[in-house]
Amino acid sequence: MAQKIPATVITGFLGAGKTTLVRHLLQNANGKRIALIINEFGDLGVDGEVLKGCGEETCREEDIVELSNGCICCTVADDFIPTMEALLARNELPDHIVIETSGLALPQPLVRAFNWPDIRTKVTVDGVVTVVDGPAVRDGLFAHDHAAIDAQRSADEMLDHETPLSELFEDQLACADMVVVNKRDLMEGEEATSLTAHLKSETRAGVQVISADHGAVSPSVLLGLGMGAEGDLDARHEVHHHHHHDDEDDHHHDHHDHDDFESFVVDLGELPDADGFVAALPEVIRAHNILRLKGFAAVSGKPMRLTIQAVGPRVDSYFDRAFGGPEERSTRLVVIGQAGLDQQAIRAALAA
């Protein structure tokens, strides 16, 4: 069976920074071909124009599809499903699909749409990423420009729900696999740290909550979550069941070509106890705020190589193949997290 194409759903209110985050992703995709579906409607396709020209290799103009008929969760059958079917019918398929929702959209109905018969065998929801306007949430506003959101709501003739922003925000958090607290540069002192900790307490176990400036989140952190969200809808409960608002990102300026994430490699010898090592990883990951951990291990007495992959505290491991003749039997793990990881302490914890 062919491997399913991973799709990332990016949600968040108007002005939170979704388009900035997507643009940073495209400009740092390192050759990964990404198809982009933008749920925009209104007078001008501003976000589409902002995202075009990010590079032929990564996201060609024909790989960018704008859905401008209204809020995506209200037009799933008429708009989103046909778009996905047309994308999947192409001879040259993308490596990854990124969907930027309207800010008025409930993420749950969109994720549910991936169970559509002609889609579920070909695509899986790699993860749902909720982008948060840090200063707005700090001030209890959820979005920085409520008048713009009201205007979007009025302009969307297809909108079939009048949901308070507070409930929409709860739905976005409930469905998220990762929460990006954006505009950290506009908060003072420990405000970003405090807000990140608060939002962490408001999400379900295992959800990663990180902070960022100008949507600069490394693709190695954002993609490859492997959540299969369409099969986990019961855990992503909706606060309400009818519907959305509209959202776009008007924070396009001041692009940064760097981000605040770091990675390093930990080299270990053969593992004497693979089960014990894997069982101890979640606690090490939690203790040191590790976002991703991946690599290969040699296990004493085992001819096969052990693959280890962790997204937050969720760890998967399996033996993938035998070590080759001259191949060194060693353990090599890549650790990824936000800048400031205590590398010495993490190395010591993994070695222990």
mmCIF file of N, CA, C and O in Angstrom, residues 31 43 46 53 136 161 195 208 276 305 315 323:
data_model
loop_
_atom_site.group_PDB
_atom_site.id
_atom_site.type_symbol
_atom_site.label_atom_id
_atom_site.label_comp_id
_atom_site.label_asym_id
_atom_site.label_seq_id
_atom_site.Cartn_x
_atom_site.Cartn_y
_atom_site.Cartn_z
ATOM 1 N N GLY A 31 13.758 21.701 -0.180
ATOM 2 C CA GLY A 31 13.448 20.840 -1.317
ATOM 3 C C GLY A 31 12.195 20.005 -1.178
ATOM 4 O O GLY A 31 11.757 19.387 -2.153
ATOM 5 N N ASP A 43 -12.157 40.587 -0.845
ATOM 6 C CA ASP A 43 -11.902 41.384 -2.036
ATOM 7 C C ASP A 43 -10.626 40.983 -2.774
ATOM 8 O O ASP A 43 -10.574 40.977 -3.992
ATOM 9 N N VAL A 46 -4.934 38.342 -0.705
ATOM 10 C CA VAL A 46 -3.691 38.902 -0.174
ATOM 11 C C VAL A 46 -2.717 37.806 0.222
ATOM 12 O O VAL A 46 -1.547 37.811 -0.168
ATOM 13 N N GLY A 53 5.728 32.747 -5.126
ATOM 14 C CA GLY A 53 7.094 33.194 -5.331
ATOM 15 C C GLY A 53 8.050 32.732 -4.257
ATOM 16 O O GLY A 53 9.158 33.245 -4.149
ATOM 17 N N ALA A 136 -2.374 39.461 22.226
ATOM 18 C CA ALA A 136 -3.836 39.538 22.293
ATOM 19 C C ALA A 136 -4.386 38.593 23.351
ATOM 20 O O ALA A 136 -5.260 38.968 24.148
ATOM 21 N N HIS A 161 -22.503 29.697 11.487
ATOM 22 C CA HIS A 161 -22.453 29.702 12.944
ATOM 23 C C HIS A 161 -22.018 31.070 13.451
ATOM 24 O O HIS A 161 -21.251 31.767 12.812
ATOM 25 N N LEU A 195 2.560 32.766 29.606
ATOM 26 C CA LEU A 195 1.431 32.451 28.734
ATOM 27 C C LEU A 195 1.575 31.050 28.154
ATOM 28 O O LEU A 195 0.595 30.297 28.072
ATOM 29 N N GLN A 208 2.280 20.026 22.283
ATOM 30 C CA GLN A 208 3.453 20.875 22.438
ATOM 31 C C GLN A 208 3.050 22.333 22.319
ATOM 32 O O GLN A 208 2.324 22.727 21.398
ATOM 33 N N GLY A 276 14.037 -0.643 28.443
ATOM 34 C CA GLY A 276 14.224 0.294 29.540
ATOM 35 C C GLY A 276 14.589 1.682 29.046
ATOM 36 O O GLY A 276 14.114 2.694 29.579
ATOM 37 N N ARG A 305 18.788 -2.968 13.638
ATOM 38 C CA ARG A 305 18.897 -1.578 14.076
ATOM 39 C C ARG A 305 17.559 -1.111 14.623
ATOM 40 O O ARG A 305 16.509 -1.349 14.019
ATOM 41 N N VAL A 315 6.561 8.334 22.186
ATOM 42 C CA VAL A 315 7.748 7.669 21.632
ATOM 43 C C VAL A 315 7.345 6.410 20.865
ATOM 44 O O VAL A 315 6.574 5.588 21.368
ATOM 45 N N PHE A 323 22.077 -4.429 10.739
ATOM 46 C CA PHE A 323 23.277 -3.643 10.509
ATOM 47 C C PHE A 323 24.094 -4.283 9.388
ATOM 48 O O PHE A 323 24.203 -5.512 9.285
#
